[in-house]
mmCIF file with all atom_site columns, C-alpha atoms in Angstrom:
data_model
loop_
_atom_site.group_PDB
_atom_site.id
_atom_site.type_symbol
_atom_site.label_atom_id
_atom_site.label_alt_id
_atom_site.label_comp_id
_atom_site.label_asym_id
_atom_site.label_entity_id
_atom_site.label_seq_id
_atom_site.pdbx_PDB_ins_code
_atom_site.Cartn_x
_atom_site.Cartn_y
_atom_site.Cartn_z
_atom_site.occupancy
_atom_site.B_iso_or_equiv
_atom_site.pdbx_formal_charge
_atom_site.auth_seq_id
_atom_site.auth_comp_id
_atom_site.auth_asym_id
_atom_site.auth_atom_id
_atom_site.pdbx_PDB_model_num
ATOM 1   C CA . UNK F 1 1   ? -4.442  6.781  12.082  1.00 51.00 ? 1   UNK F CA 1
ATOM 2   C CA . UNK F 1 2   ? -7.268  8.646  10.245  1.00 62.00 ? 2   UNK F CA 1
ATOM 3   C CA . UNK F 1 3   ? -8.254  7.425  6.593   1.00 62.00 ? 3   UNK F CA 1
ATOM 4   C CA . UNK F 1 4   ? -7.221  10.829 4.970   1.00 63.00 ? 4   UNK F CA 1
ATOM 5   C CA . UNK F 1 5   ? -3.692  10.828 6.803   1.00 67.00 ? 5   UNK F CA 1
ATOM 6   C CA . UNK F 1 6   ? -3.112  7.081  6.151   1.00 63.00 ? 6   UNK F CA 1
ATOM 7   C CA . UNK F 1 7   ? -4.077  7.518  2.369   1.00 64.00 ? 7   UNK F CA 1
ATOM 8   C CA . UNK F 1 8   ? -1.851  10.349 2.189   1.00 69.00 ? 8   UNK F CA 1
ATOM 9   C CA . UNK F 1 9   ? 1.074   8.688  3.507   1.00 68.00 ? 9   UNK F CA 1
ATOM 10  C CA . UNK F 1 10  ? 0.413   5.667  1.389   1.00 67.00 ? 10  UNK F CA 1
ATOM 11  C CA . UNK F 1 11  ? 0.063   8.199  -1.819  1.00 71.00 ? 11  UNK F CA 1
ATOM 12  C CA . UNK F 1 12  ? 3.204   9.872  -1.321  1.00 71.00 ? 12  UNK F CA 1
ATOM 13  C CA . UNK F 1 13  ? 5.272   6.489  -0.756  1.00 68.00 ? 13  UNK F CA 1
ATOM 14  C CA . UNK F 1 14  ? 3.694   5.336  -3.955  1.00 70.00 ? 14  UNK F CA 1
ATOM 15  C CA . UNK F 1 15  ? 4.485   8.641  -5.855  1.00 74.00 ? 15  UNK F CA 1
ATOM 16  C CA . UNK F 1 16  ? 8.040   8.230  -4.697  1.00 71.00 ? 16  UNK F CA 1
ATOM 17  C CA . UNK F 1 17  ? 8.363   4.719  -5.895  1.00 70.00 ? 17  UNK F CA 1
ATOM 18  C CA . UNK F 1 18  ? 6.593   5.420  -8.946  1.00 73.00 ? 18  UNK F CA 1
ATOM 19  C CA . UNK F 1 19  ? 8.910   8.482  -9.791  1.00 78.00 ? 19  UNK F CA 1
ATOM 20  C CA . UNK F 1 20  ? 11.948  6.021  -9.262  1.00 75.00 ? 20  UNK F CA 1
ATOM 21  C CA . UNK F 1 21  ? 10.155  3.621  -11.471 1.00 76.00 ? 21  UNK F CA 1
ATOM 22  C CA . UNK F 1 22  ? 10.014  6.314  -13.980 1.00 79.00 ? 22  UNK F CA 1
ATOM 23  C CA . UNK F 1 23  ? 13.683  7.157  -13.539 1.00 80.00 ? 23  UNK F CA 1
ATOM 24  C CA . UNK F 1 24  ? 14.618  3.371  -14.177 1.00 79.00 ? 24  UNK F CA 1
ATOM 25  C CA . UNK F 1 25  ? 12.535  3.099  -16.951 1.00 79.00 ? 25  UNK F CA 1
ATOM 26  C CA . UNK F 1 26  ? 14.022  6.403  -18.724 1.00 82.00 ? 26  UNK F CA 1
ATOM 27  C CA . UNK F 1 27  ? 17.674  5.202  -18.193 1.00 81.00 ? 27  UNK F CA 1
ATOM 28  C CA . UNK F 1 28  ? 16.531  1.822  -20.038 1.00 81.00 ? 28  UNK F CA 1
ATOM 29  C CA . UNK F 1 29  ? 14.748  3.295  -22.594 1.00 82.00 ? 29  UNK F CA 1
ATOM 30  C CA . UNK F 1 30  ? 17.642  6.018  -23.298 1.00 83.00 ? 30  UNK F CA 1
ATOM 31  C CA . UNK F 1 31  ? 20.104  2.805  -23.350 1.00 82.00 ? 31  UNK F CA 1
ATOM 32  C CA . UNK F 1 32  ? 17.854  0.981  -25.683 1.00 81.00 ? 32  UNK F CA 1
ATOM 33  C CA . UNK F 1 33  ? 17.739  4.074  -28.259 1.00 85.00 ? 33  UNK F CA 1
ATOM 34  C CA . UNK F 1 34  ? 21.391  4.431  -28.127 1.00 82.00 ? 34  UNK F CA 1
ATOM 35  C CA . UNK F 1 35  ? 21.622  0.772  -28.920 1.00 80.00 ? 35  UNK F CA 1
ATOM 36  C CA . UNK F 1 36  ? 19.271  0.918  -32.014 1.00 81.00 ? 36  UNK F CA 1
ATOM 37  C CA . UNK F 1 37  ? 21.041  4.051  -33.311 1.00 85.00 ? 37  UNK F CA 1
ATOM 38  C CA . UNK F 1 38  ? 24.620  2.900  -32.702 1.00 85.00 ? 38  UNK F CA 1
ATOM 39  C CA . UNK F 1 39  ? 24.682  -0.462 -31.713 1.00 80.00 ? 39  UNK F CA 1
ATOM 40  C CA . UNK F 1 40  ? 26.675  0.864  -28.494 1.00 77.00 ? 40  UNK F CA 1
ATOM 41  C CA . UNK F 1 41  ? 25.618  -0.171 -25.221 1.00 76.00 ? 41  UNK F CA 1
ATOM 42  C CA . UNK F 1 42  ? 25.757  2.694  -22.762 1.00 77.00 ? 42  UNK F CA 1
ATOM 43  C CA . UNK F 1 43  ? 24.905  0.628  -19.910 1.00 76.00 ? 43  UNK F CA 1
ATOM 44  C CA . UNK F 1 44  ? 27.134  -2.245 -18.436 1.00 80.00 ? 44  UNK F CA 1
ATOM 45  C CA . UNK F 1 45  ? 25.510  -5.580 -17.550 1.00 80.00 ? 45  UNK F CA 1
ATOM 46  C CA . UNK F 1 46  ? 25.774  -4.870 -13.810 1.00 84.00 ? 46  UNK F CA 1
ATOM 47  C CA . UNK F 1 47  ? 24.017  -1.232 -14.656 1.00 82.00 ? 47  UNK F CA 1
ATOM 48  C CA . UNK F 1 48  ? 21.288  -2.994 -16.117 1.00 79.00 ? 48  UNK F CA 1
ATOM 49  C CA . UNK F 1 49  ? 21.212  -5.564 -13.502 1.00 81.00 ? 49  UNK F CA 1
ATOM 50  C CA . UNK F 1 50  ? 21.241  -2.879 -10.638 1.00 82.00 ? 50  UNK F CA 1
ATOM 51  C CA . UNK F 1 51  ? 18.265  -1.085 -12.500 1.00 79.00 ? 51  UNK F CA 1
ATOM 52  C CA . UNK F 1 52  ? 16.217  -4.366 -12.792 1.00 78.00 ? 52  UNK F CA 1
ATOM 53  C CA . UNK F 1 53  ? 16.577  -5.128 -9.125  1.00 81.00 ? 53  UNK F CA 1
ATOM 54  C CA . UNK F 1 54  ? 15.855  -1.581 -8.341  1.00 78.00 ? 54  UNK F CA 1
ATOM 55  C CA . UNK F 1 55  ? 12.640  -1.557 -10.092 1.00 76.00 ? 55  UNK F CA 1
ATOM 56  C CA . UNK F 1 56  ? 11.676  -4.674 -8.665  1.00 78.00 ? 56  UNK F CA 1
ATOM 57  C CA . UNK F 1 57  ? 12.336  -3.499 -5.067  1.00 76.00 ? 57  UNK F CA 1
ATOM 58  C CA . UNK F 1 58  ? 10.286  -0.081 -5.679  1.00 71.00 ? 58  UNK F CA 1
ATOM 59  C CA . UNK F 1 59  ? 7.466   -2.390 -7.205  1.00 71.00 ? 59  UNK F CA 1
ATOM 60  C CA . UNK F 1 60  ? 7.773   -4.471 -4.297  1.00 75.00 ? 60  UNK F CA 1
ATOM 61  C CA . UNK F 1 61  ? 7.462   -1.504 -1.946  1.00 72.00 ? 61  UNK F CA 1
ATOM 62  C CA . UNK F 1 62  ? 4.415   -0.247 -3.592  1.00 68.00 ? 62  UNK F CA 1
ATOM 63  C CA . UNK F 1 63  ? 2.666   -3.511 -3.539  1.00 74.00 ? 63  UNK F CA 1
ATOM 64  C CA . UNK F 1 64  ? 3.483   -4.193 0.085   1.00 75.00 ? 64  UNK F CA 1
ATOM 65  C CA . UNK F 1 65  ? 2.518   -0.646 1.414   1.00 70.00 ? 65  UNK F CA 1
ATOM 66  C CA . UNK F 1 66  ? -0.825  -1.121 -0.575  1.00 71.00 ? 66  UNK F CA 1
ATOM 67  C CA . UNK F 1 67  ? -1.435  -4.289 0.998   1.00 76.00 ? 67  UNK F CA 1
ATOM 68  C CA . UNK F 1 68  ? -0.476  -2.972 4.470   1.00 75.00 ? 68  UNK F CA 1
ATOM 69  C CA . UNK F 1 69  ? -2.824  0.055  3.657   1.00 70.00 ? 69  UNK F CA 1
ATOM 70  C CA . UNK F 1 70  ? -5.590  -2.488 2.563   1.00 73.00 ? 70  UNK F CA 1
ATOM 71  C CA . UNK F 1 71  ? -5.228  -4.783 5.760   1.00 76.00 ? 71  UNK F CA 1
ATOM 72  C CA . UNK F 1 72  ? -5.415  -1.519 8.150   1.00 74.00 ? 72  UNK F CA 1
ATOM 73  C CA . UNK F 1 73  ? -8.551  -0.528 6.369   1.00 70.00 ? 73  UNK F CA 1
ATOM 74  C CA . UNK F 1 74  ? -10.086 -3.982 6.548   1.00 73.00 ? 74  UNK F CA 1
ATOM 75  C CA . UNK F 1 75  ? -9.412  -4.222 10.303  1.00 68.00 ? 75  UNK F CA 1
ATOM 76  C CA . UNK F 1 76  ? -10.906 -0.715 10.593  1.00 65.00 ? 76  UNK F CA 1
ATOM 77  C CA . UNK F 1 77  ? -13.987 -1.732 8.620   1.00 65.00 ? 77  UNK F CA 1
ATOM 78  C CA . UNK F 1 78  ? -14.311 -5.006 10.654  1.00 66.00 ? 78  UNK F CA 1
ATOM 79  C CA . UNK F 1 79  ? -14.100 -2.875 13.890  1.00 64.00 ? 79  UNK F CA 1
ATOM 80  C CA . UNK F 1 80  ? -16.675 -0.526 12.613  1.00 62.00 ? 80  UNK F CA 1
ATOM 81  C CA . UNK F 1 81  ? -19.257 -3.496 11.969  1.00 63.00 ? 81  UNK F CA 1
ATOM 82  C CA . UNK F 1 82  ? -18.692 -5.248 15.456  1.00 61.00 ? 82  UNK F CA 1
ATOM 83  C CA . UNK F 1 83  ? -18.858 -2.043 17.501  1.00 57.00 ? 83  UNK F CA 1
ATOM 84  C CA . UNK F 1 84  ? -22.824 -1.629 16.835  1.00 57.00 ? 84  UNK F CA 1
ATOM 85  C CA . UNK F 1 85  ? -23.470 -5.298 17.584  1.00 56.00 ? 85  UNK F CA 1
ATOM 86  C CA . UNK F 1 86  ? -21.638 -5.101 20.885  1.00 55.00 ? 86  UNK F CA 1
ATOM 87  C CA . UNK F 1 87  ? -23.512 -1.984 21.999  1.00 62.00 ? 87  UNK F CA 1
ATOM 88  C CA . UNK F 1 88  ? -26.696 -3.694 20.942  1.00 62.00 ? 88  UNK F CA 1
ATOM 89  C CA . UNK F 1 89  ? -25.772 -6.844 23.079  1.00 65.00 ? 89  UNK F CA 1
ATOM 90  C CA . UNK F 1 90  ? -24.828 -4.666 25.868  1.00 67.00 ? 90  UNK F CA 1
ATOM 91  C CA . UNK F 1 91  ? -28.444 -2.929 25.475  1.00 67.00 ? 91  UNK F CA 1
ATOM 92  C CA . UNK F 1 92  ? -30.220 -6.216 25.481  1.00 69.00 ? 92  UNK F CA 1
ATOM 93  C CA . UNK F 1 93  ? -27.955 -7.624 28.574  1.00 72.00 ? 93  UNK F CA 1
ATOM 94  C CA . UNK F 1 94  ? -28.917 -4.397 30.522  1.00 69.00 ? 94  UNK F CA 1
ATOM 95  C CA . UNK F 1 95  ? -32.519 -4.701 29.551  1.00 72.00 ? 95  UNK F CA 1
ATOM 96  C CA . UNK F 1 96  ? -32.563 -8.368 30.895  1.00 72.00 ? 96  UNK F CA 1
ATOM 97  C CA . UNK F 1 97  ? -30.983 -7.461 34.019  1.00 72.00 ? 97  UNK F CA 1
ATOM 98  C CA . UNK F 1 98  ? -33.118 -4.439 34.776  1.00 70.00 ? 98  UNK F CA 1
ATOM 99  C CA . UNK F 1 99  ? -36.138 -6.578 34.066  1.00 68.00 ? 99  UNK F CA 1
ATOM 100 C CA . UNK F 1 100 ? -34.942 -9.291 36.257  1.00 65.00 ? 100 UNK F CA 1
ATOM 101 C CA . UNK F 1 101 ? -34.022 -6.972 39.308  1.00 59.00 ? 101 UNK F CA 1
ATOM 102 C CA . UNK F 1 102 ? -37.589 -5.198 39.084  1.00 55.00 ? 102 UNK F CA 1
ATOM 103 C CA . UNK F 1 103 ? -39.594 -8.506 39.018  1.00 52.00 ? 103 UNK F CA 1
#
C-alpha cells in the first residue's frame, strides 16, 4: 500500500473515531450543563457508563490504528535502507566472481 493511500485510510479512521468521541463529549457536556442548571440528571448511570466505554473503545481504535500505521512505516523504511546494501553486496560479489574467472 503506498504512503498516501495508507495515510488517507488512517486519517479517515481517525476522523470517524474523533467525530464519535466529539459526539460522546457533547452528550456528556449537555448532561453536565443540565445537572448544573436544574440538578436533574438526563443520563442514567448505564448511559454514562456506556458513553465512557464507547469513548475508551474509540480512543483505543485510534491508538491501535496509529500504532499499526507507524509499524508499517517502520518496516517500509527498514526495507528501503536494506535494499541498497543488498545491491552493493551483490555488486561486490559479482565483481569478485568476474575477477576470479578472468584470472
